[in-house]
XYZ file of C-alpha atoms in Angstrom:
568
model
C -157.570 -148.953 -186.696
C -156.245 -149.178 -183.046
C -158.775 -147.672 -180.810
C -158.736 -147.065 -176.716
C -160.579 -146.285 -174.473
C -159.788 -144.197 -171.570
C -160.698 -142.688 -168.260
C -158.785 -139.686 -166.233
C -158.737 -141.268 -163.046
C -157.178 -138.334 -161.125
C -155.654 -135.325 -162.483
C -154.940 -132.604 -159.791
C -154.485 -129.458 -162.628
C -158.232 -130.286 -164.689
C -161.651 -130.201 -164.155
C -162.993 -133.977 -163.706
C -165.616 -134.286 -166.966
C -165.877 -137.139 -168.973
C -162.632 -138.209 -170.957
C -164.695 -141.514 -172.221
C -163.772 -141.653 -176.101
C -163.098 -143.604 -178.891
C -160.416 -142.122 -181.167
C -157.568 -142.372 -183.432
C -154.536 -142.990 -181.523
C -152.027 -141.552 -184.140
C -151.171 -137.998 -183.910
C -154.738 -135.795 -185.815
C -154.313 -136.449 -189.488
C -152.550 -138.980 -190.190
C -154.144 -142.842 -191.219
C -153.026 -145.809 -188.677
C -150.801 -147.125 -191.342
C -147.512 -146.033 -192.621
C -147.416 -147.440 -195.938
C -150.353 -145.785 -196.665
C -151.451 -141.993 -197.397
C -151.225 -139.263 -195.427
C -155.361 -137.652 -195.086
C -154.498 -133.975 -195.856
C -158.188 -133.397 -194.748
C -156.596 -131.991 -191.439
C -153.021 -130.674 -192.281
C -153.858 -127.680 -194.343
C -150.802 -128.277 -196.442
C -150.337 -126.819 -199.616
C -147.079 -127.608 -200.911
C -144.954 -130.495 -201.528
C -141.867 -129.403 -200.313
C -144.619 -128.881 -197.205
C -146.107 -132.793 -197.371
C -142.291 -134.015 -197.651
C -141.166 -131.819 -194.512
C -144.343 -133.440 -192.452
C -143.508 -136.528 -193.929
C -140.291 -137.278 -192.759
C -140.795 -135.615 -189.569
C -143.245 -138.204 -188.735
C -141.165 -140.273 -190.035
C -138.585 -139.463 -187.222
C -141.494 -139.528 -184.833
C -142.233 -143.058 -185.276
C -138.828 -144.777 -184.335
C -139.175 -146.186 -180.187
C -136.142 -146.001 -178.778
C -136.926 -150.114 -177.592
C -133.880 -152.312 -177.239
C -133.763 -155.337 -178.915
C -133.594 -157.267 -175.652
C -136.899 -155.773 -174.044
C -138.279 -156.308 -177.378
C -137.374 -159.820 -177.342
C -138.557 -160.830 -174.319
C -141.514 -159.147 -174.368
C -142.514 -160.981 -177.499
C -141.852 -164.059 -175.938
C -142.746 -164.193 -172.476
C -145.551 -161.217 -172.469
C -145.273 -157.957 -170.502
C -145.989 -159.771 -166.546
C -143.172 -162.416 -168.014
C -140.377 -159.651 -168.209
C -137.297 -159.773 -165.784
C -137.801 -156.788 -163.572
C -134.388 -157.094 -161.500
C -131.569 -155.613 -163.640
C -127.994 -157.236 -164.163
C -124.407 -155.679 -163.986
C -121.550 -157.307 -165.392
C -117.755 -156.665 -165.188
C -115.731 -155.999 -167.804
C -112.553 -157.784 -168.107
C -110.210 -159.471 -170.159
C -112.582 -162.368 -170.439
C -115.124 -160.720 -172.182
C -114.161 -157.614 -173.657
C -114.228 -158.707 -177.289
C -116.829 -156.708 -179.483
C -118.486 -160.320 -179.651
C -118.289 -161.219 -176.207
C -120.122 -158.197 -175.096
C -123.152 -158.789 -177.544
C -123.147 -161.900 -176.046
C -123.608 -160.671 -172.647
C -125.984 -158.036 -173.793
C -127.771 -160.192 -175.663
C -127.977 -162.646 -172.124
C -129.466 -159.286 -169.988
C -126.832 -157.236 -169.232
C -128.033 -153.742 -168.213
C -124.407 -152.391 -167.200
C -121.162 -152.658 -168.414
C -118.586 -152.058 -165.118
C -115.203 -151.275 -165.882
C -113.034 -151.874 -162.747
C -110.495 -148.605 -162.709
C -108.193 -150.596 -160.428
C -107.413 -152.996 -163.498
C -105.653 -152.431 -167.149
C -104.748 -148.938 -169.035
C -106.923 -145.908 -169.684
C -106.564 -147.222 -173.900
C -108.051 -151.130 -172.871
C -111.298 -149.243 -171.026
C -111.802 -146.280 -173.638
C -111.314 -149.311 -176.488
C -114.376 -151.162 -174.255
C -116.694 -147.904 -174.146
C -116.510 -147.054 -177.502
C -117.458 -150.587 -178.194
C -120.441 -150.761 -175.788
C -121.471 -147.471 -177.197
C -120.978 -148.565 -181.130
C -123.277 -151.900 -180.314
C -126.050 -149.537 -178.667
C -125.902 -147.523 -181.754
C -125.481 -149.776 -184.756
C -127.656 -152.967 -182.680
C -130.201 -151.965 -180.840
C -129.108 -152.286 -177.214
C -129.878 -150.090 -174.662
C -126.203 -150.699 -172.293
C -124.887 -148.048 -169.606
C -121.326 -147.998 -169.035
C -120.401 -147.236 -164.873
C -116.278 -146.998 -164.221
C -115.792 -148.088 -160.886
C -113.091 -145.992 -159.045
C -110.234 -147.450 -157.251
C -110.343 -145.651 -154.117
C -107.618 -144.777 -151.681
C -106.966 -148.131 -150.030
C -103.833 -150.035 -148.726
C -103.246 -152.688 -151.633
C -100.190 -154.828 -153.016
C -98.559 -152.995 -155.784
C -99.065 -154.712 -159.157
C -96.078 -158.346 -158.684
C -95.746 -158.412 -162.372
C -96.833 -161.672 -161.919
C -99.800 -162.593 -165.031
C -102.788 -163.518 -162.990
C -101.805 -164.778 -159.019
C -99.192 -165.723 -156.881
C -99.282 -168.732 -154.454
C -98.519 -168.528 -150.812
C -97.898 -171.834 -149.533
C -98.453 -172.837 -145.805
C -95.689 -171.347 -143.456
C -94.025 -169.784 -145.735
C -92.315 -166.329 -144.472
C -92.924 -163.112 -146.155
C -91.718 -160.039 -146.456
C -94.262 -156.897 -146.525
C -92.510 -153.721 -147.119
C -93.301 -150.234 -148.866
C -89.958 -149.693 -150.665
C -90.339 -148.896 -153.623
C -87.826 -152.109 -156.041
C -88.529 -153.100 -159.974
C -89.287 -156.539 -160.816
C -90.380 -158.962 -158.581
C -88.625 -160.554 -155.375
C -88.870 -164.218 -154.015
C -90.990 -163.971 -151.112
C -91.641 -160.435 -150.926
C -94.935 -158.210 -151.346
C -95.138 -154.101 -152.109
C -97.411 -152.284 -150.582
C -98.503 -149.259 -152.227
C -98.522 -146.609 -149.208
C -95.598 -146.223 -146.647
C -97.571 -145.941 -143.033
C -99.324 -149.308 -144.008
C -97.870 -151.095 -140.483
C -98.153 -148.044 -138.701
C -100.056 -149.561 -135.170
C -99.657 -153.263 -136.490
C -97.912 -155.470 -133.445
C -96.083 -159.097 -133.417
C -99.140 -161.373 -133.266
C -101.550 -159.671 -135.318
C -103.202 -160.862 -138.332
C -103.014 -159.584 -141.749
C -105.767 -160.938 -144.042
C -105.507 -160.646 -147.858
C -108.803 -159.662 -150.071
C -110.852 -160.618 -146.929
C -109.544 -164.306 -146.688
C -107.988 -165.262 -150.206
C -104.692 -166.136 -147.707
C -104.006 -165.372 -143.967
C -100.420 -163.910 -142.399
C -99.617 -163.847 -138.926
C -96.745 -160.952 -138.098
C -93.866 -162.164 -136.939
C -91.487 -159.235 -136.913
C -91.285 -155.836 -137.398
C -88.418 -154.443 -139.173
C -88.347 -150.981 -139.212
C -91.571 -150.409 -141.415
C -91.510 -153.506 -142.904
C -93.106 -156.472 -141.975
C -91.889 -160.279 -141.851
C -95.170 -162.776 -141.672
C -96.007 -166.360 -141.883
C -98.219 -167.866 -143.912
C -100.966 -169.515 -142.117
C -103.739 -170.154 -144.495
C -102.538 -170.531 -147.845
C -103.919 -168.665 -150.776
C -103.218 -166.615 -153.458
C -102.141 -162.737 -154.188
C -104.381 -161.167 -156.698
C -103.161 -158.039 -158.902
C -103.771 -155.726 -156.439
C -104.622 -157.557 -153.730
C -106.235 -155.022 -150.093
C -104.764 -155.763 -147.092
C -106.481 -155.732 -143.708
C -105.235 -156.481 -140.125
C -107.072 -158.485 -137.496
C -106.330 -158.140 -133.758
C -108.012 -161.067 -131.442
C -110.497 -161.973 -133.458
C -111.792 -158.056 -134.572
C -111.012 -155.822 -137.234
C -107.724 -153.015 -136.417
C -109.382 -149.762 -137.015
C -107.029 -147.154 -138.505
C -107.150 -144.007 -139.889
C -104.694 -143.447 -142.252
C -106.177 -139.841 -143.440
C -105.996 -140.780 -147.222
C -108.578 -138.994 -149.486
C -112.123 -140.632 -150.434
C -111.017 -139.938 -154.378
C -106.756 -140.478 -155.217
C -105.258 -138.831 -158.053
C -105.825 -141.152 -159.791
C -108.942 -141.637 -159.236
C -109.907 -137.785 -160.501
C -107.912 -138.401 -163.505
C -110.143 -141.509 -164.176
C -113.227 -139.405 -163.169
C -112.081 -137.097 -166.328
C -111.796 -140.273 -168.508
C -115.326 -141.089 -167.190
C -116.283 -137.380 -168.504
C -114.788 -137.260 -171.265
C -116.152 -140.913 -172.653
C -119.442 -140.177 -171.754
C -119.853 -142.645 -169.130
C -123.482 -143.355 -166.991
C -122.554 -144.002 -163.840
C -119.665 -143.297 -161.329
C -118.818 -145.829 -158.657
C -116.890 -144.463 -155.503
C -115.005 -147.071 -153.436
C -114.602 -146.547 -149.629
C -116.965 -143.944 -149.366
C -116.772 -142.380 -145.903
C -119.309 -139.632 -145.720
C -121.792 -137.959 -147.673
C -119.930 -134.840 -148.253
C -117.361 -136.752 -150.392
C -120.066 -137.618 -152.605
C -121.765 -134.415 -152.900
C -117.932 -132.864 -153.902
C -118.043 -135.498 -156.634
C -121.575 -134.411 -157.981
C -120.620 -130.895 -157.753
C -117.346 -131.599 -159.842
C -119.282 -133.673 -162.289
C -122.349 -130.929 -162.354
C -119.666 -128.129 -163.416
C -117.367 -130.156 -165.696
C -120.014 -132.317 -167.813
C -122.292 -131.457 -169.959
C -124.186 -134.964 -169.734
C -125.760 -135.933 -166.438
C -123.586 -138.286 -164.706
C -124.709 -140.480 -162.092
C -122.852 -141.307 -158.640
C -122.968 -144.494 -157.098
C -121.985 -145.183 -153.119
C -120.177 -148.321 -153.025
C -121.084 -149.506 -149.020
C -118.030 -151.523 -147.995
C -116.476 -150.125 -144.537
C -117.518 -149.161 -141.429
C -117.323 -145.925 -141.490
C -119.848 -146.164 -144.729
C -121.951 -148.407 -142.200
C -122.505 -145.670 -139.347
C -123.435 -143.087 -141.710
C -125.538 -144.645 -144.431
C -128.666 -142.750 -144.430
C -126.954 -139.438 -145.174
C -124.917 -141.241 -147.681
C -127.559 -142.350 -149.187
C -129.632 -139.649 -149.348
C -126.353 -137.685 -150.967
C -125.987 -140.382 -153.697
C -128.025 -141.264 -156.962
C -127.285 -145.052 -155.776
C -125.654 -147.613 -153.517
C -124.066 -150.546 -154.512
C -123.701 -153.311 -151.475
C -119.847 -154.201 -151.835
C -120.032 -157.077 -149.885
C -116.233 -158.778 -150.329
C -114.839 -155.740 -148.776
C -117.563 -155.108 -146.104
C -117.404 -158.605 -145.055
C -113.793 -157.885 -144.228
C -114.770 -155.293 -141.608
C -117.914 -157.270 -139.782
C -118.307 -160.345 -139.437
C -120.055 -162.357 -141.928
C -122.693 -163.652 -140.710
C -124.017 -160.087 -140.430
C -123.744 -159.877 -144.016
C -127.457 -161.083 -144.894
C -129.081 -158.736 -142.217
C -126.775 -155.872 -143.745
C -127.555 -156.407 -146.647
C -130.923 -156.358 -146.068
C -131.221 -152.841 -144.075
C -129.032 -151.271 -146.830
C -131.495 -152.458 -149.134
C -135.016 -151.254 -147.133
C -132.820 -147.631 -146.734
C -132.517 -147.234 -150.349
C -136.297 -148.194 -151.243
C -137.246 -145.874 -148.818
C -135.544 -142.927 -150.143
C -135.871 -144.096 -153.439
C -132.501 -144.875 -154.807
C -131.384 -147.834 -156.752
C -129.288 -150.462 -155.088
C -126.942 -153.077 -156.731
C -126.127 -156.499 -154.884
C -122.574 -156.937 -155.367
C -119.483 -159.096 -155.025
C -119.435 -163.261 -154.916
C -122.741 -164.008 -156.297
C -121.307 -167.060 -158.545
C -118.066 -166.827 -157.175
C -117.432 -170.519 -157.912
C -118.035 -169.829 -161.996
C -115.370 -167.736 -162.445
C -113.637 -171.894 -162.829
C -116.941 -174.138 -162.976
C -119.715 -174.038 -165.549
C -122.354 -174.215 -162.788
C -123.163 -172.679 -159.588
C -123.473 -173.888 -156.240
C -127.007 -174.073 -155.225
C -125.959 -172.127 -152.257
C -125.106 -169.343 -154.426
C -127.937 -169.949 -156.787
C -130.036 -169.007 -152.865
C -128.277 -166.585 -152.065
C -128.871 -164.694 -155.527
C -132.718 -165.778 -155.007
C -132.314 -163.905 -151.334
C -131.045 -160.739 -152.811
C -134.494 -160.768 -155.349
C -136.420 -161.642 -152.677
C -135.208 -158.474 -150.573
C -136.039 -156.515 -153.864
C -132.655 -154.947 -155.020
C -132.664 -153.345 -157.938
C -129.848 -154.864 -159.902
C -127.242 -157.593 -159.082
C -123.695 -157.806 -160.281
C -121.324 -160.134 -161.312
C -117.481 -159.279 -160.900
C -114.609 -162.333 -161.511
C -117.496 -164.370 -163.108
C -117.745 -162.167 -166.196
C -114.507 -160.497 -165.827
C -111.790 -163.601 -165.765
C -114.054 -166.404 -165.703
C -114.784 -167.949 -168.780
C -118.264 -168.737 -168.440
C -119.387 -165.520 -167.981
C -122.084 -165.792 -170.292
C -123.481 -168.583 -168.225
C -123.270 -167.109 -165.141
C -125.454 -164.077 -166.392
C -127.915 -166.750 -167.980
C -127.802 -168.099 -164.051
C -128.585 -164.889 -162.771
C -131.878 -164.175 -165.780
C -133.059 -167.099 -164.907
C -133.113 -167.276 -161.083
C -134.252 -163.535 -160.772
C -137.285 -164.405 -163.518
C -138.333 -167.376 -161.003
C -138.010 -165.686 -158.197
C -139.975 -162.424 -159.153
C -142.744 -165.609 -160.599
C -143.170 -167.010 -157.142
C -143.140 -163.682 -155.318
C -146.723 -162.683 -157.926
C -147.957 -165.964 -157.536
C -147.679 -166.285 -153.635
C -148.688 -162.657 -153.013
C -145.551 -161.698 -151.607
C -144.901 -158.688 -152.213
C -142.922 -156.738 -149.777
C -145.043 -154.055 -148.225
C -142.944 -151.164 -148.144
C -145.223 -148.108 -146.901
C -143.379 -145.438 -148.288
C -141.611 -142.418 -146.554
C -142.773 -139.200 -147.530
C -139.878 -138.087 -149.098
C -141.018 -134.841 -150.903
C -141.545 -131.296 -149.263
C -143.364 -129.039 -152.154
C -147.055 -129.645 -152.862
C -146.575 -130.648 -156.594
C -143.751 -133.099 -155.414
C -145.943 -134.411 -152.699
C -148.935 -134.911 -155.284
C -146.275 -136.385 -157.886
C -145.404 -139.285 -155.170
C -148.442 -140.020 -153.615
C -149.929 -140.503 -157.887
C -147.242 -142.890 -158.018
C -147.771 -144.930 -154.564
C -151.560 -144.981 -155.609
C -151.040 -145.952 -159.526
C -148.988 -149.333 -157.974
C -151.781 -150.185 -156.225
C -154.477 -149.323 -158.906
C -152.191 -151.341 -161.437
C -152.113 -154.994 -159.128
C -155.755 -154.528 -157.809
C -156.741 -153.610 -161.773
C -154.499 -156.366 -163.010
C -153.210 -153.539 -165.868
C -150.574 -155.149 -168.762
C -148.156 -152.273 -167.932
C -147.456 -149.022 -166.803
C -146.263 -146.329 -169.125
C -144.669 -143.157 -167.260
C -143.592 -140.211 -169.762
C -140.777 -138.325 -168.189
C -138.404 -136.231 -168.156
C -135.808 -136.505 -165.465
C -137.046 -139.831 -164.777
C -138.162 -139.001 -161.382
C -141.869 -140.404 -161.443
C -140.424 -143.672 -162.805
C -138.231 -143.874 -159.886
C -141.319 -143.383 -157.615
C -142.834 -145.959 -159.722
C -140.551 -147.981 -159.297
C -139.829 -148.233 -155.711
C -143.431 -149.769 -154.964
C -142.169 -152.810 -156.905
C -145.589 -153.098 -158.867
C -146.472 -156.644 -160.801
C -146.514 -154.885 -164.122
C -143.538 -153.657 -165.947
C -143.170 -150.089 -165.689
C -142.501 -148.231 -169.978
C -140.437 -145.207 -169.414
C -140.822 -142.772 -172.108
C -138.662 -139.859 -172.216
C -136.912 -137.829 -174.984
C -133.677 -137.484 -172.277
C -130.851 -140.079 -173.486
C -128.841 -139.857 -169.868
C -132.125 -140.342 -168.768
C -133.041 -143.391 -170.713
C -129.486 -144.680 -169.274
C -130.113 -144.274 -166.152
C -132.976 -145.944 -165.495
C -131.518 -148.667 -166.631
C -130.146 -149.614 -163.354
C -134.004 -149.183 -161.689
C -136.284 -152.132 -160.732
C -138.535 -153.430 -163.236
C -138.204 -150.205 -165.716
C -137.905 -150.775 -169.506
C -136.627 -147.157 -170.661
C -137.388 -146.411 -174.031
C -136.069 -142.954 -175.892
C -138.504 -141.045 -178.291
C -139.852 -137.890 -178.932
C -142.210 -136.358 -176.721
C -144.580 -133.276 -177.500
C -146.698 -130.856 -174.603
C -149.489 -132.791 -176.300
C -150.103 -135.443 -173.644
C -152.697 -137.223 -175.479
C -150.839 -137.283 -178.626
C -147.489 -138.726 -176.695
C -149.841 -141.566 -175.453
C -151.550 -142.381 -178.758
C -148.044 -142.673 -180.612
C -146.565 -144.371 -178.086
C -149.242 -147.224 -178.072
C -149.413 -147.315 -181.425
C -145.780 -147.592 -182.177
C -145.563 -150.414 -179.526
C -149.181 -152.166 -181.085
C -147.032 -151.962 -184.425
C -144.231 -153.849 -183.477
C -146.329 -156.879 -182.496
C -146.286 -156.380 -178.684
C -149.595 -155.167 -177.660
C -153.085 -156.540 -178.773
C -156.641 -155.970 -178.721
C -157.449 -156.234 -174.825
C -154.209 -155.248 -173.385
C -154.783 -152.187 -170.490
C -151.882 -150.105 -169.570
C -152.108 -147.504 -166.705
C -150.627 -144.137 -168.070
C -148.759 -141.624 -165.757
C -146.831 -138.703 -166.563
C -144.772 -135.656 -164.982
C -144.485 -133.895 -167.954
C -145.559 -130.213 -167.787
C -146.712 -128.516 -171.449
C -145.113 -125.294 -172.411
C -148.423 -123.237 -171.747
C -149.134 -124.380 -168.025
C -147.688 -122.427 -165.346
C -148.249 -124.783 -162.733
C -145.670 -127.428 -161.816
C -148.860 -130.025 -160.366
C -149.665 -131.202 -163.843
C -149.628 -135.137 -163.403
C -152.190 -137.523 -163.908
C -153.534 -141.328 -163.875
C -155.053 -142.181 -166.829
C -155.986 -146.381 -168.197
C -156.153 -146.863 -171.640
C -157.584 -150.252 -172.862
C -156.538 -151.595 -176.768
C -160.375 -151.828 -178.254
């Protein structure tokens, strides 16, 4: 019988006595084993039909929402071996067989993104039901984001199957009428005023340096340019326009969210999706409208992600953060507007915002750009993904490599593996990034929750503790968790599925769905056992136990606590 033994370290809502026991950790009444009888001694049951009810309700209690993946690698590598930084992956034509993506999700992929900008409303619904049938029927645990499209200044689609070449000083036409087909030589731009303050001379640069025009002539609206650094036009390709050596700033007053864009927002609703990625965010308040919308119109919480890839996103990025339930660091785009050896530092500072006010943040764009058409990495990328652990964001992303590339399952294998060595070497040589929290809470039971969870990091890498289990709700406390990057993994246990998902996307949290009771005591004891069950704790293993849950019968909101349990 699997026995612990535990000591309230702090508990703000109870009287400090001693908690020292040695007990059962199944729920009262019930032997440690399955397969064997229920002891009645303590369920006052006098029926069958009474016995088969508690029966299969335990039953149901006993399943751990713990995704085959976790699972896995906690089997094999122990709990301090687990990956803590998370991994996105585009979805694309590449790899949006029902077998491709349990490939990648069977490689480490924590989020599927499906790029709104590319393919019909059928291809991405076909790719969430998909996702969603493998989580069911397999035992993954995979959050679906749909990145928006934003309003931007882009080539309309050239009918052309993947690229078109633009060969050294070759002239161009640029225009905004509206023709079928394609034209030799000619490129659509999707909004009329896109060469409104553009003069002979300037520079227009496509997808931040895929191929370089200089302006020769302006005809009317239209625009007649010469190639000087050959390249090729993507589907959909942005346009920006440089001016002696610095970005042309223009408003062009287009919305934060297109039409399209809030019809592909209802998709997102109506499919259940996790996460919602807004491109060119400007300000906070478009990303408040969003969460608003979403709060009225779904019934399931949906998350909103700040993509950070203008200037305008740059000079307000605190309040945009604070608006948002995460950032993502869009750095193709952004590098377009600064100049790139800023990138790094950026990067960086967008990072440090986010940990400070606690909100996930996803390294994106050009990670392995060279595998979307090699099977290995240059070991400048393979640094530059070991930079972005080392800064501690929460998740990293691959785009072309898993969308088009066909070693997209490599490239996430890259990214496992790099992130796992890194987060080694950061234990082992003590380097853990001392963050010293902001305060970021204003009520006294908030202020106690985050100040528990500061203090638990600590107490679980001075105490050398297996793991850290958090029960929760809203997921908040994990978050806080979290955020203080601690050695051990962090178990979240909660009985909220949008919940589960979207911690999905937070530093070094393994979310696991089950069902959780006001009894405290009795949450813990199932939830070790289950997990002892399975193979994946032993005798000796200490876990540090914090929760935000608040029973039924307590009127008080302050009811968390730090409690370590040892496997005797």
């Amino acid at each position: 019988m699997a026995v612990v033994n535990d000591s309230i370290l702090f508990n703000p809502n109870i009287s400090f006595k001693n908690h020292v026991s040695a007990a059962p950790i199944l729920p009262r009444g019930f032997s440690c084993n399955i397969g064997r009888k229920f002891n009645f001694k303590y369920c006052n049951l006098r029926t069958k039909a009474q016995v088969a009810e508690v029966q299969v309700k335990t039953l149901h209690d006993l399943r751990l929402g713990f995704d085959v993946v976790s699972e896995e690698e906690l089997r094999e590598k122990g709990f301090l071996g687990m990956r803590k930084t998370k991994m996105v992956c585009t979805i694309g034509p590449a790899c949006c067989s029902e077998e491709d993506l349990e490939k990648l999700a069977l490689g480490g992929m924590n989020v599927a993104r499906l790029n709104m900008c590319h393919n019909t409303r059928e291809w991405h619904r076909d790719v969430v039901r998909k996702i969603k049938r493998l989580n069911d029927e397999k035992g993954f645990c995979v959050s679906v984001m749909i990145d928006t499209e934003g309003s931007q200044i882009h080539v309309v689609d050239h009918r052309a199957p993947s690229s078109v070449k633009a060969e050294e000083d070759s002239v161009w036409l640029f225009t905004a009428k509206k023709f079928e087909g394609s034209r030799p030589f000619t490129v659509q731009a999707n909004y009329a005023g896109f060469s409104e303050g553009i003069e002979v001379g300037d520079e227009l640069v496509i997808d931040g340096g895929m191929a370089t025009f200089e302006v020769i002539e302006k005809v009317g609206n239209d625009l007649r340019c010469k190639c000087t650094d050959p390249g090729l036009f993507l589907p959909r390709a942005k346009f920006s326009f440089w001016r002696n050596g610095k970005l042309v700033e223009r408003n062009y007053g287009l919305p934060t969210l297109s039409k399209k864009d809030w019809d592909d927002i209802e998709f997102g609703i109506a499919e259940g999706v996790d996460f919602i990625a807004m491109s060119f965010v400007c300000d906070a308040d478009s990303v408040r409208h969003l969460k608003e919308y979403l709060s009225a119109k779904s019934s399931k919480f949906i998350r909103v992600l700040a993509k950070i890839e203008n200037l305008e996103s740059l000079q307000k990025l605190e309040e945009i953060v604070k608006a948002s339930d995460g950032i993502m660091v869009a750095r193709g785009d952004l590098g377009v507007e600064i100049p790139l050896e800023q990138i790094p530092t950026v990067q960086e500072d967008i990072t440090h915002v986010c940990r400070q006010l606690n909100k996930p943040v996803i390294v994106a764009s050009q990670l392995l750009e060279s595998m979307v058409e090699y099977p290995t990495p240059t070991r400048a990328e393979v640094a530059d993904v070991s930079e972005a652990v080392r800064q501690y964001a929460d998740a990293l992303m691959l785009s072309g490599e898993s969308a088009i590339g066909p070693y997209g399952q490599k490239a996430i294998s890259v990214l496992r593996m790099t992130s796992s060595r890194m987060e080694l070497w950061s234990r082992e040589e003590n380097q853990q990034s001392a963050l010293h929290p902001r305060q970021l809470a204003v009520s006294l039971p908030d202020r106690i929750a985050e100040q528990i969870c500061n203090c638990a990091v600590e107490m679980a890498n001075n105490l050398g503790v297996d793991a850290i289990f958090v029960y929760t709700k809203h997921g908040h406390m994990a978050s806080l968790l979290s955020r203080n990057r601690p050695y051990p993994p962090i178990f979240a246990f909660t009985n909220d599925d949008s919940t589960r998902m979207a911690l999905n996307l937070q530093w070094g949290v393994i979310p696991l769905l089950v069902d959780l009771s006001d009894d405290m005591e009795d949450n813990i004891a199932k939830t070790i056992d289950l997990i002892k069950k399975k193979g994946m704790m032993k005798y000796g293993d200490a876990v540090l136990v914090v929760s935000d849950l608040t029973p039924a019968h307590v009127t008080s909101t302050a009811f968390q606590s730090i409690q370590v349990k040892t496997i005797i």
